[in-house]
CSV table of C-alpha atoms and ligand atoms in Angstrom, one decimal:
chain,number,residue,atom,x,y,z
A,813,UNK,CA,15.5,45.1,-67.5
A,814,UNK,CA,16.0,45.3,-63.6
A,815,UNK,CA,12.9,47.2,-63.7
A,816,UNK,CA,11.0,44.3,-65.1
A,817,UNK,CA,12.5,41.6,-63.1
A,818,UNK,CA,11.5,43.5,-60.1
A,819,UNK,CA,8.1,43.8,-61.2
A,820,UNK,CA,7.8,40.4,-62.5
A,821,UNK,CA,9.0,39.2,-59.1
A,822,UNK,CA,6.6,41.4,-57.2
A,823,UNK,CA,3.8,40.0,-59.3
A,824,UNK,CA,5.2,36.6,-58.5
A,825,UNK,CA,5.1,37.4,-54.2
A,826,UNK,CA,2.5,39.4,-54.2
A,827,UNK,CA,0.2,36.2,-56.0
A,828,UNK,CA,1.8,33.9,-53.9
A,829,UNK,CA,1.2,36.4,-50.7
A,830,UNK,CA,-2.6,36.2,-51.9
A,831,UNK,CA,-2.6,32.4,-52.5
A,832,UNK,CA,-0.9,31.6,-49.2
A,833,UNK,CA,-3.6,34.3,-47.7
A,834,UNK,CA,-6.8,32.6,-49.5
A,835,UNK,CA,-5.2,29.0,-48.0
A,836,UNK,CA,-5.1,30.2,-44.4
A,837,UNK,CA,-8.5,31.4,-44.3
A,838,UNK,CA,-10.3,29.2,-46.1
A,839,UNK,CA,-8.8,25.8,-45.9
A,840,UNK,CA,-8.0,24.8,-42.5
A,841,UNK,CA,-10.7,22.9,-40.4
A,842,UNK,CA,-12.4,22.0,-36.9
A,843,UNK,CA,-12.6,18.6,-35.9
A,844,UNK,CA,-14.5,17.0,-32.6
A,845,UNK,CA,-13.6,13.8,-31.1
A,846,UNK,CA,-15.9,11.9,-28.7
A,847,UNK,CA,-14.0,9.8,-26.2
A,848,UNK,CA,-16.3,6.8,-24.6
A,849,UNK,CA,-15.4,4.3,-21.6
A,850,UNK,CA,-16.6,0.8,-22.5
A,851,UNK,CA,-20.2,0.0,-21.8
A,852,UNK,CA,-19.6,-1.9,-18.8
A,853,UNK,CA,-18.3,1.1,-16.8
A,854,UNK,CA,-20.2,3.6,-14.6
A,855,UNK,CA,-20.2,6.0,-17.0
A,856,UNK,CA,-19.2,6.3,-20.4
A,857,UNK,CA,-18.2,9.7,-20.3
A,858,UNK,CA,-14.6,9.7,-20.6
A,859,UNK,CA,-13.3,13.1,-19.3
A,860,UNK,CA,-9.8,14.4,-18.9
A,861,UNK,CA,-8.8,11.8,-21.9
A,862,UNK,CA,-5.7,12.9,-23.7
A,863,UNK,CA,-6.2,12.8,-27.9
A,864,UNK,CA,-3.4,13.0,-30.7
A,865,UNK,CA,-4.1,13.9,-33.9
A,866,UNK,CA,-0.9,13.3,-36.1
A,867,UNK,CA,-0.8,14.5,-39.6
A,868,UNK,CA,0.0,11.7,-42.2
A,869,UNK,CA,1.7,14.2,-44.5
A,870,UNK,CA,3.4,16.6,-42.2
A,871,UNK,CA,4.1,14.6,-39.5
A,872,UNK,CA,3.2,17.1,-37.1
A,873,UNK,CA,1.3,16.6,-34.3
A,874,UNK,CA,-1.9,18.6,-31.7
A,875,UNK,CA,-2.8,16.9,-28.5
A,876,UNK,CA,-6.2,17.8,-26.8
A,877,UNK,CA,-7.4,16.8,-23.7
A,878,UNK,CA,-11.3,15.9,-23.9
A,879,UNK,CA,-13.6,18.2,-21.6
A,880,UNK,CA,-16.6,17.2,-18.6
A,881,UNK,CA,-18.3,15.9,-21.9
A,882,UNK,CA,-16.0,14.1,-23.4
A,883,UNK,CA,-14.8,15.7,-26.4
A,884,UNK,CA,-11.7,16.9,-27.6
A,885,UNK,CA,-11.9,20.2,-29.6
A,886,UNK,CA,-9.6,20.7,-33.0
A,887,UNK,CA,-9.0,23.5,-34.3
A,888,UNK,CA,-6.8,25.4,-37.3
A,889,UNK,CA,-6.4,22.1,-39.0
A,890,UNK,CA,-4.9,21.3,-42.7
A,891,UNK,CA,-6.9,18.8,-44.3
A,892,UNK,CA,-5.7,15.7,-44.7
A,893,UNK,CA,-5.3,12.2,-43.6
A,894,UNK,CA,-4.7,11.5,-39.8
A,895,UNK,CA,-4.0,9.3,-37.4
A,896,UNK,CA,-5.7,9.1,-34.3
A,897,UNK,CA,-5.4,8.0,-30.7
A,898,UNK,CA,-6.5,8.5,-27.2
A,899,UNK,CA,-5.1,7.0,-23.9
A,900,UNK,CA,-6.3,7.1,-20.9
A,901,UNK,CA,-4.6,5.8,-17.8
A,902,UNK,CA,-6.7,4.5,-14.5
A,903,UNK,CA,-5.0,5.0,-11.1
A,904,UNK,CA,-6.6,2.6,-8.7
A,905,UNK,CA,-9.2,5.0,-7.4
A,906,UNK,CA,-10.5,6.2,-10.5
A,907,UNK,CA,-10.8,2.3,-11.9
A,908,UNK,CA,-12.4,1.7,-8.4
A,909,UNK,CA,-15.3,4.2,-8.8
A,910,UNK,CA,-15.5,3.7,-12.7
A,911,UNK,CA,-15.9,-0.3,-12.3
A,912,UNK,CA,-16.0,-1.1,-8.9
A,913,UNK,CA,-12.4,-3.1,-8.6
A,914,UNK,CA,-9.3,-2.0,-7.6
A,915,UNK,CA,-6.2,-2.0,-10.1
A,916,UNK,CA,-4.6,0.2,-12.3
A,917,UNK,CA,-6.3,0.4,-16.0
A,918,UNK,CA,-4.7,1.4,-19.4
A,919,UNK,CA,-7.2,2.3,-22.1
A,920,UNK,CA,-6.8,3.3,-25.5
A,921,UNK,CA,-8.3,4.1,-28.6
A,922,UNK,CA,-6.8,4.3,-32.4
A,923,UNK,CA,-8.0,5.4,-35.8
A,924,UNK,CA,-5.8,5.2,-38.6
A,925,UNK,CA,-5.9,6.7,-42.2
A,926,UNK,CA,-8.9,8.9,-41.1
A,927,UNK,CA,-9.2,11.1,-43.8
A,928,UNK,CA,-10.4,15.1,-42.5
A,929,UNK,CA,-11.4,17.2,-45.2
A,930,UNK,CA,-14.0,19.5,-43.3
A,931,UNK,CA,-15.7,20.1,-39.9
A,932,UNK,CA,-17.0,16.8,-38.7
A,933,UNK,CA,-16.5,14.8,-35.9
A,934,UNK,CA,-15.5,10.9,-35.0
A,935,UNK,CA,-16.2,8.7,-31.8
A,936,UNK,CA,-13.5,6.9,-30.0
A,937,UNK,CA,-14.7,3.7,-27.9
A,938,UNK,CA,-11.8,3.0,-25.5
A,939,UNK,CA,-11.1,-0.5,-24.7
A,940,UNK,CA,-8.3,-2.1,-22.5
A,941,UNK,CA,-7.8,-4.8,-19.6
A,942,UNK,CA,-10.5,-5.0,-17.2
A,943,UNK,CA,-10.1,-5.7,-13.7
A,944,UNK,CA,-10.9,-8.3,-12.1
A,945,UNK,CA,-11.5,-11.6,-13.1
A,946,UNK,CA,-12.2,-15.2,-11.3
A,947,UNK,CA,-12.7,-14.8,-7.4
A,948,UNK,CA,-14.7,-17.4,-4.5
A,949,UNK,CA,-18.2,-16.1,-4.2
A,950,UNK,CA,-19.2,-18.5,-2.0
A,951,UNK,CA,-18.4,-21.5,0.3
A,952,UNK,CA,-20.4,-24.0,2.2
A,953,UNK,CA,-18.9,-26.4,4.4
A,954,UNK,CA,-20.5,-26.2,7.8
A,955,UNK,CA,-22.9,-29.4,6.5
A,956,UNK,CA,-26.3,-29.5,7.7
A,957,UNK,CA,-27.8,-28.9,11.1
A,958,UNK,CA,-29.6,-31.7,13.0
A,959,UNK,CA,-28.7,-35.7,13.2
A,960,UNK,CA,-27.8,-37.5,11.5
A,961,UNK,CA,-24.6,-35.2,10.4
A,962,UNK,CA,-24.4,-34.5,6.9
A,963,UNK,CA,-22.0,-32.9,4.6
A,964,UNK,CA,-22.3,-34.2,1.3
A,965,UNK,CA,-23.7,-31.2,0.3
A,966,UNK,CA,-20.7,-29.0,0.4
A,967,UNK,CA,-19.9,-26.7,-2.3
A,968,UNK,CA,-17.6,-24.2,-3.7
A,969,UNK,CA,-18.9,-21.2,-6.2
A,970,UNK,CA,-16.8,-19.2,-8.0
A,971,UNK,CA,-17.8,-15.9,-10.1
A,972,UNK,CA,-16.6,-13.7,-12.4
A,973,UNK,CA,-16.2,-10.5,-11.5
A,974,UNK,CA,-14.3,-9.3,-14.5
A,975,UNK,CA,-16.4,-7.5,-17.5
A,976,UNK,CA,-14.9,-10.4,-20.1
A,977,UNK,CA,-16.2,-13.6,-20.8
A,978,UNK,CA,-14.1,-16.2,-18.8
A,979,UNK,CA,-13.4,-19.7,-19.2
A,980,UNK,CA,-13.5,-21.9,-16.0
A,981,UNK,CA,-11.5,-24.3,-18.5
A,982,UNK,CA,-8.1,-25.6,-16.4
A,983,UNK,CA,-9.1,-23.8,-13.2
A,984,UNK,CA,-7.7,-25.6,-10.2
A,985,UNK,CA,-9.3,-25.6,-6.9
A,986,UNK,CA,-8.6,-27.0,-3.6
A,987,UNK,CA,-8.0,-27.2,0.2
A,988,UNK,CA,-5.2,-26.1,2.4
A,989,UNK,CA,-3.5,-28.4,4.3
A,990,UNK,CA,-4.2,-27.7,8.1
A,991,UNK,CA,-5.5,-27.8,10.8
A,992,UNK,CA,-8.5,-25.0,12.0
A,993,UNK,CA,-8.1,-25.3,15.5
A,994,UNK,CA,-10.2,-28.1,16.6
A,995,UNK,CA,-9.3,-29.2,20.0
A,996,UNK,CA,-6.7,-27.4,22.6
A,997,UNK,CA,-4.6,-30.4,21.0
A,998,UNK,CA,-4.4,-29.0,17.6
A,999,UNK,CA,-1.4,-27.4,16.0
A,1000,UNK,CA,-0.7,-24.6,13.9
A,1001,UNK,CA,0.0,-25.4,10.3
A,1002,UNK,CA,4.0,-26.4,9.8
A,1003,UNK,CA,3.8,-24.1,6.3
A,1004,UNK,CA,2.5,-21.4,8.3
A,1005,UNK,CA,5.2,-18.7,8.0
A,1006,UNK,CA,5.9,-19.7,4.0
A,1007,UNK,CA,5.0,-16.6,2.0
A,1008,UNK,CA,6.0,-17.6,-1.3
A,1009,UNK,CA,3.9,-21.0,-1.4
A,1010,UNK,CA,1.1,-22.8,-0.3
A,1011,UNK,CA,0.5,-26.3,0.2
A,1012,UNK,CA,-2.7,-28.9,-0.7
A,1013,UNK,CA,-4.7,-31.5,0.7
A,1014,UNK,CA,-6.7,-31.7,-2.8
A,1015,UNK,CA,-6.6,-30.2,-5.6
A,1016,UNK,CA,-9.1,-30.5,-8.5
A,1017,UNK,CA,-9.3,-29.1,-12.4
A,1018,UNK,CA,-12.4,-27.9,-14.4
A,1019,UNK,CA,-11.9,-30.1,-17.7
A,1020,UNK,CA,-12.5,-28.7,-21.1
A,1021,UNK,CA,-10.2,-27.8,-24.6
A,1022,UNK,CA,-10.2,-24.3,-23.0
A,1023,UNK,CA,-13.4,-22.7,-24.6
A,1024,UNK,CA,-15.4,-25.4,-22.8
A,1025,UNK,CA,-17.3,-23.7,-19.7
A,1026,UNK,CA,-17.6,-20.1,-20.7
A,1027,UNK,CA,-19.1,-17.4,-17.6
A,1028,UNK,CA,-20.3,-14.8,-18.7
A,1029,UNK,CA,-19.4,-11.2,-16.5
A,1030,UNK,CA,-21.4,-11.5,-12.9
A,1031,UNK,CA,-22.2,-15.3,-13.5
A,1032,UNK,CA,-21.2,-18.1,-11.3
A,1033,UNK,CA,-19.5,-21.3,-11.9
A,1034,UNK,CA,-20.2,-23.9,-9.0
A,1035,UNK,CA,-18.1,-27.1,-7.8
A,1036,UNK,CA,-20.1,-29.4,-5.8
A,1037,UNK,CA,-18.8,-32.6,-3.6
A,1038,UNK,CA,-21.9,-34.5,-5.3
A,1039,UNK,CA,-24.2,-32.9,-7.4
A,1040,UNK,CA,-27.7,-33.8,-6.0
A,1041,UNK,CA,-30.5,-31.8,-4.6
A,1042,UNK,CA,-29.4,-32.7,-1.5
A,1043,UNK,CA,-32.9,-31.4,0.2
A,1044,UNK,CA,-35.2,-34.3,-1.7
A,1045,UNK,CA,-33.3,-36.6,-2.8
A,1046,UNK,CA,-35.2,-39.6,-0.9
A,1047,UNK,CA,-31.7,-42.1,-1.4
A,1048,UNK,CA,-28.8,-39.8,-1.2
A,1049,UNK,CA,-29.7,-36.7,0.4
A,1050,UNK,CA,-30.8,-35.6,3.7
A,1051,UNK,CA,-33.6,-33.4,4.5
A,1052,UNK,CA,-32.0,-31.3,6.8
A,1053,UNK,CA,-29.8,-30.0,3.9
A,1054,UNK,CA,-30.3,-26.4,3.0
A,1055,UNK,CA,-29.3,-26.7,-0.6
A,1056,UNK,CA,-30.1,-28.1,-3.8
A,1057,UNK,CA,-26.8,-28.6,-6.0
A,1058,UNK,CA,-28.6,-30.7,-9.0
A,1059,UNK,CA,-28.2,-30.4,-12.4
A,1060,UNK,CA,-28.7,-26.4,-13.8
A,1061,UNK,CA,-27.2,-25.3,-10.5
A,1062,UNK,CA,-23.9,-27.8,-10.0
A,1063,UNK,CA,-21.6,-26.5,-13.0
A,1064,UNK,CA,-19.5,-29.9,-11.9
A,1065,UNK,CA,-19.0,-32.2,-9.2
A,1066,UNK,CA,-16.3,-34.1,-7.4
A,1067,UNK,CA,-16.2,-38.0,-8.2
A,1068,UNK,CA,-14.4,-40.2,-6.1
A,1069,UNK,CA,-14.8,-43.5,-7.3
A,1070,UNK,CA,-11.9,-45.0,-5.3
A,1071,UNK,CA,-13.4,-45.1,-2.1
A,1072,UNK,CA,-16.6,-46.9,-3.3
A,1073,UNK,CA,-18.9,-44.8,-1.7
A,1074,UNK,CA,-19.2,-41.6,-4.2
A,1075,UNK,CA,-22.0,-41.3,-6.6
A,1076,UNK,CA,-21.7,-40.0,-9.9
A,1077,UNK,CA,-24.6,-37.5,-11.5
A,1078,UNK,CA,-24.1,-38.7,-15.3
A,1079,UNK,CA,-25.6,-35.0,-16.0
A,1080,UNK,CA,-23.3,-32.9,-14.6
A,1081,UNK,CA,-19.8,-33.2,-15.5
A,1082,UNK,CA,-17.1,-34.1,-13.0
A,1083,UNK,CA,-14.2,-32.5,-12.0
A,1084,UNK,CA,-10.7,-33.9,-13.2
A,1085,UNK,CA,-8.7,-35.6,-9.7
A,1086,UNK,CA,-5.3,-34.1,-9.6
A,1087,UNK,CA,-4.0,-34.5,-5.9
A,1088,UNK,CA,-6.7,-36.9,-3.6
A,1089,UNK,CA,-5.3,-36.2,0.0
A,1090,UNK,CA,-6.4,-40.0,1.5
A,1091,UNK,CA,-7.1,-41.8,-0.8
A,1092,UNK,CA,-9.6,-44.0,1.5
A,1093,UNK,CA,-11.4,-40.6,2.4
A,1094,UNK,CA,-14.9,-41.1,1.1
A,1095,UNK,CA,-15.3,-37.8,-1.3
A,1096,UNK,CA,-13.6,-34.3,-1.3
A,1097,UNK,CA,-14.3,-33.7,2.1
A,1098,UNK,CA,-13.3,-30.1,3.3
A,1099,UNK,CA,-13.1,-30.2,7.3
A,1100,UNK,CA,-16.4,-28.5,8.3
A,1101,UNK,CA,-14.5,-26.9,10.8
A,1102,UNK,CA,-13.3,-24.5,9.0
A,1103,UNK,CA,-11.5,-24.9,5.7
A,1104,UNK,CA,-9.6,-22.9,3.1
A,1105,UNK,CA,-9.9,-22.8,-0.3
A,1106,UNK,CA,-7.7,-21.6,-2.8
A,1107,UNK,CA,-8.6,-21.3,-6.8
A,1108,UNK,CA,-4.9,-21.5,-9.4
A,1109,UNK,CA,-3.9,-22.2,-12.8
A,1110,UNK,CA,-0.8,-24.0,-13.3
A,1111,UNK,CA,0.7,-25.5,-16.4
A,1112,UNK,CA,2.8,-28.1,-14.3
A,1113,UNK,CA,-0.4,-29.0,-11.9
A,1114,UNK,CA,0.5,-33.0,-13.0
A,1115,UNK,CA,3.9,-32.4,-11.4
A,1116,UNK,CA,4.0,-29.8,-8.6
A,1117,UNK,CA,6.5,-30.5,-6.4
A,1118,UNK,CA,5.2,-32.9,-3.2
A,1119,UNK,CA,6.2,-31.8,0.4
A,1120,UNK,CA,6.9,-33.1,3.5
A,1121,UNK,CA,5.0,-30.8,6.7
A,1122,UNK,CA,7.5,-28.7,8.7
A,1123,UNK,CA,8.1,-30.1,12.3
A,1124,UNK,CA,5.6,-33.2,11.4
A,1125,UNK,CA,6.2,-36.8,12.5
A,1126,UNK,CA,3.4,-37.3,9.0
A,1127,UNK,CA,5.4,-38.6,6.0
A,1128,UNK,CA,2.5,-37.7,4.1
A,1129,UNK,CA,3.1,-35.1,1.6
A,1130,UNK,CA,1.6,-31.9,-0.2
A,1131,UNK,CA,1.3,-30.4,-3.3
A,1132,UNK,CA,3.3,-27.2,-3.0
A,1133,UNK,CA,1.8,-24.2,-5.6
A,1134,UNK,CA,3.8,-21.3,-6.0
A,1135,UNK,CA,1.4,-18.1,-4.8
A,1136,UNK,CA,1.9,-16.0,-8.1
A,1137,UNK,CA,-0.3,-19.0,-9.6
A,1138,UNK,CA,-3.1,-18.1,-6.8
A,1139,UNK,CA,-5.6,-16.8,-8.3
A,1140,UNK,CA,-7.8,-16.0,-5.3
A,1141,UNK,CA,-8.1,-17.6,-1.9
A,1142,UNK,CA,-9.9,-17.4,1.6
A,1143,UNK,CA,-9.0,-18.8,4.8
A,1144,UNK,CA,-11.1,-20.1,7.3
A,1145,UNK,CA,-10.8,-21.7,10.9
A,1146,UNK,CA,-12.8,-22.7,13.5
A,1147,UNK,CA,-13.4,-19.5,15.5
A,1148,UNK,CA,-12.8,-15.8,15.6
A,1149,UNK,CA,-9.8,-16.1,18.3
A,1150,UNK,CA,-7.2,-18.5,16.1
A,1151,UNK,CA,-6.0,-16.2,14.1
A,1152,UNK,CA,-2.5,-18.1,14.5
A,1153,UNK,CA,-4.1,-21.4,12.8
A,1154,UNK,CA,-4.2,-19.0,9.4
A,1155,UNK,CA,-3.2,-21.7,6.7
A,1156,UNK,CA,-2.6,-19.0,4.1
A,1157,UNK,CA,0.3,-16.5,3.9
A,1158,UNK,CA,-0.9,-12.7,4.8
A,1159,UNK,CA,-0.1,-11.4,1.5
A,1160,UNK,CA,-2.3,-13.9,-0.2
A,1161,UNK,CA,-5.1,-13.2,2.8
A,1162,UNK,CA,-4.9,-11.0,5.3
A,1163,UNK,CA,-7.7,-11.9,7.4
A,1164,UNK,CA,-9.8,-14.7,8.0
A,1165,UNK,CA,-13.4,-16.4,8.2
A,1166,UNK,CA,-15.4,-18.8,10.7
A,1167,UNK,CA,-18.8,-19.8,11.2
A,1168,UNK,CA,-20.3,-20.6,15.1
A,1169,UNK,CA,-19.6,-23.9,14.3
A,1170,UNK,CA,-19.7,-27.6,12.5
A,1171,UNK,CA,-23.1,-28.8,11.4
A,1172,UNK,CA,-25.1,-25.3,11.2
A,1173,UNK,CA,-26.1,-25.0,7.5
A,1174,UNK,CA,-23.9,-21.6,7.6
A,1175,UNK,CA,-21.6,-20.1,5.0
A,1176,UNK,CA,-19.7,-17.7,4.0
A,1177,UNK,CA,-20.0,-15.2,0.9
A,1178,UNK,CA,-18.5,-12.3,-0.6
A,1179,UNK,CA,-19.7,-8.9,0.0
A,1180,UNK,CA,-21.6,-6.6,-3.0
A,1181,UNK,CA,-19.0,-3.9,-3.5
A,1182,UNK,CA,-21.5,-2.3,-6.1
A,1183,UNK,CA,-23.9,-2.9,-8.9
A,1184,UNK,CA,-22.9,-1.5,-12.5
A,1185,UNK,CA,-25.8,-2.1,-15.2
A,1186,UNK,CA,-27.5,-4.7,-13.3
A,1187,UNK,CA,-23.8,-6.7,-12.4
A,1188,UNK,CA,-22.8,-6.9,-9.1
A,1189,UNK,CA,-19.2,-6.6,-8.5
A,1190,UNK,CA,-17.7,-8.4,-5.6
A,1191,UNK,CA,-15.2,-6.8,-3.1
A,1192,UNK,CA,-12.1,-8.3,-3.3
A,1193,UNK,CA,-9.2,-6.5,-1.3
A,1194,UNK,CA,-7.3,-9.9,-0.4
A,1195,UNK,CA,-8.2,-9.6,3.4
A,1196,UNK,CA,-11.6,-11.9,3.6
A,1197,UNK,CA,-12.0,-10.4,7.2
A,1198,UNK,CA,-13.6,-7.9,5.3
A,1199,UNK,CA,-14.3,-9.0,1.5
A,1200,UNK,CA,-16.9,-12.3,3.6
A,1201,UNK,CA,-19.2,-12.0,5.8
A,1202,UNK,CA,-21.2,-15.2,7.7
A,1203,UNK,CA,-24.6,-16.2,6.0
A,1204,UNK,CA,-27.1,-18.7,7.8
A,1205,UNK,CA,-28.3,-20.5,4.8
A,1206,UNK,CA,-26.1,-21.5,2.0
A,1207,UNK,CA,-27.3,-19.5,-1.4
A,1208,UNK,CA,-26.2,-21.3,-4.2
A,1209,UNK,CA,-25.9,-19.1,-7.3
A,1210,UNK,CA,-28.0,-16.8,-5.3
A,1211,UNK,CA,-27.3,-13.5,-3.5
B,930,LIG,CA1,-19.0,-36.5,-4.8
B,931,LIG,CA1,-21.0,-36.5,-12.6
């Protein structure tokens, strides 16, 4: 009986031996994956990208890193069903050359259920945050050159530099409270030295229910004073103006209807008033000295706290925003040597901008920091010393 116990039981191994031996060979499989960087990056090529397949059933796990190609090669595995994911982590530098802006980047990919029975092969579009987002392309408030002076054509243009659809919806923008250096008589702002707030002369909000004004990725949105063209309008304009800001350029205007003296464009919609400096001041009327302009979001913009001015006999007082609201900004004053009449706090600017003077039709954009599929991306380092440079003739919307 031992005899045929043991011969039974080498049958039984020995079939089991040949079974397992038949499995190994013949039923464990290659896979490819195909890792891609979204469409709006330099390349979509996404190298050096960790993948995980994870078996469903065993649990068990193989990590691949994809190669110059972007592909991750399996190999040796059971069929069955998987789940898949890559990540991929952008250091500044790496985000910088892949979309043109600074700031770290987490991307990732999932699959789930995928069901791998043979060779074959899957792509994997990685998505994530993008950088970027809302910054000031462009400012004019020099006013025109020649007599009579004329400012009413002033504007603010804002862009979006991010690769999303934005909504200007609830944007705030606004002037700095201080003074640019006009006269040896002028004083450095008292909230100079404040590095966790800044403080308002105006401040203004793009209506809408939030889906209102999209802008789409390298568009601009632009906030005029008064939304004429400026260079024919025979009533309200002035000849000498370099810009046109009517309807299908202005995205919205400023209306000041207390004064008396403002004009309303009934086709272009009109900014919402949430802090008017002087109230008998005609329009929004940045100094054309030299102002500067910050853009914010703020659920409690109808009740930001209002402050007095360090050291100022003014009783006046300002809207105070906290800076982790900012959402870009850019100081200007009258001339390259008063640094010291900075309005805004280093770590929101670092540097500054000027024109040669009042009344020259100059204004200041934001520099190209590259092109990617036809988009330009703006340079935005937080120091406009070097993210501006001085342009001769306003552009609006243009380059
Ligand atoms: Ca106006
Ligand atoms: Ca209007």
């Amino acid at each position: 009986m031992k005899t045929i116990y043991q011969f039974v039981a080498l049958i039984l191994i020995s079939s089991i031996w040949s079974c397992k031996k038949d499995n190994n060979t013949t039923i464990t499989v290659d896979y490819t994956v195909e890792v891609s960087y979204p469409s709006s990056y330099k390349t979509q090529i996404a190298a050096n990208t960790v993948v995980k397949l994870t078996n469903s059933f065993t649990g068990e796990s193989k990590s691949v890193t994809t190669d110059d190609e972007g592909v991750a090669n399996f190999t040796g595995l059971l069929p069955g069903t998987y789940q898949v994911s890559a990540t991929k982590d952008l250091g500044t530098s790496e985000a910088l050359e892949l979309t043109g802006l600074e700031g770290e980047v987490y991307l990732s990919a999932t699959v789930n259920n995928l069901s791998i029975q043979e060779a074959g092969s899957i792509q994997l579009a990685l998505k994530g945050s993008s950088p970027g987002g809302w910054v000031i392309k462009q400012v004019y408030y020099t006013g025109a050159s020649g007599s009579p002076t004329y400012s009413n054509d002033q504007f603010v243009e804002l862009y979006n530099n991010s690769a999303d659809t934005l909504y200007a919806d609830g944007l705030c923008v606004g002037d700095i409270v201080g003074n640019p250096y006009i006269s040896s008589s002028s004083k450095p702002s008292g909230f100079a030295g404040d590095t966790d707030f800044v403080y308002f002369q105006n401040i203004f909000m793009v209506p809408g229910d939030g889906t209102t004004y999209p802008v789409i990725p390298g568009a601009s949105f632009l906030i005029a004073r008064s939304a004429i063209n400026h260079k024919s309008d025979a009533t309200l304009g002035n000849p000498n103006s370099p810009v046109d800001l009517g309807q299908g350029i202005a995205d919205m205007e400023v209306y000041w209807e207390t004064a008396g003296r403002d004009t309303d464009n009934p086709d272009v919609p009109n900014m919402l008033v949430k802090h008017f400096g002087i109230a008998t001041v005609i329009d929004w009327f940045p100094t054309v000295f030299g102002p500067s302009y910050a853009i914010f979001r703020h659920a409690g913009v109808d009740n930001l706290p209002l402050v007095a001015e360090p050291n100022s006999t003014s009783t006046r007082t300002y809207p105070q925003v906290p800076v982790d609201s900012l959402i870009d900004a850019l100081d200007c004053v009258s001339n390259a040597s008063v640094s010291n009449f900075k309005r805004l706090p280093s770590n929101v600017d670092a540097g500054f901008q000027f024109c040669t003077n009042s009344y020259t039709g100059e204004a200041i954009i934001r520099k190209i920091k590259t092109t990617i599929n036809g988009r330009n991306v703006l340079q935005d380092s937080n120091n406009s010393s070097n993210d501006f440079q001085m342009i001769s003739t306003p552009t609006p919307k243009g380059w």
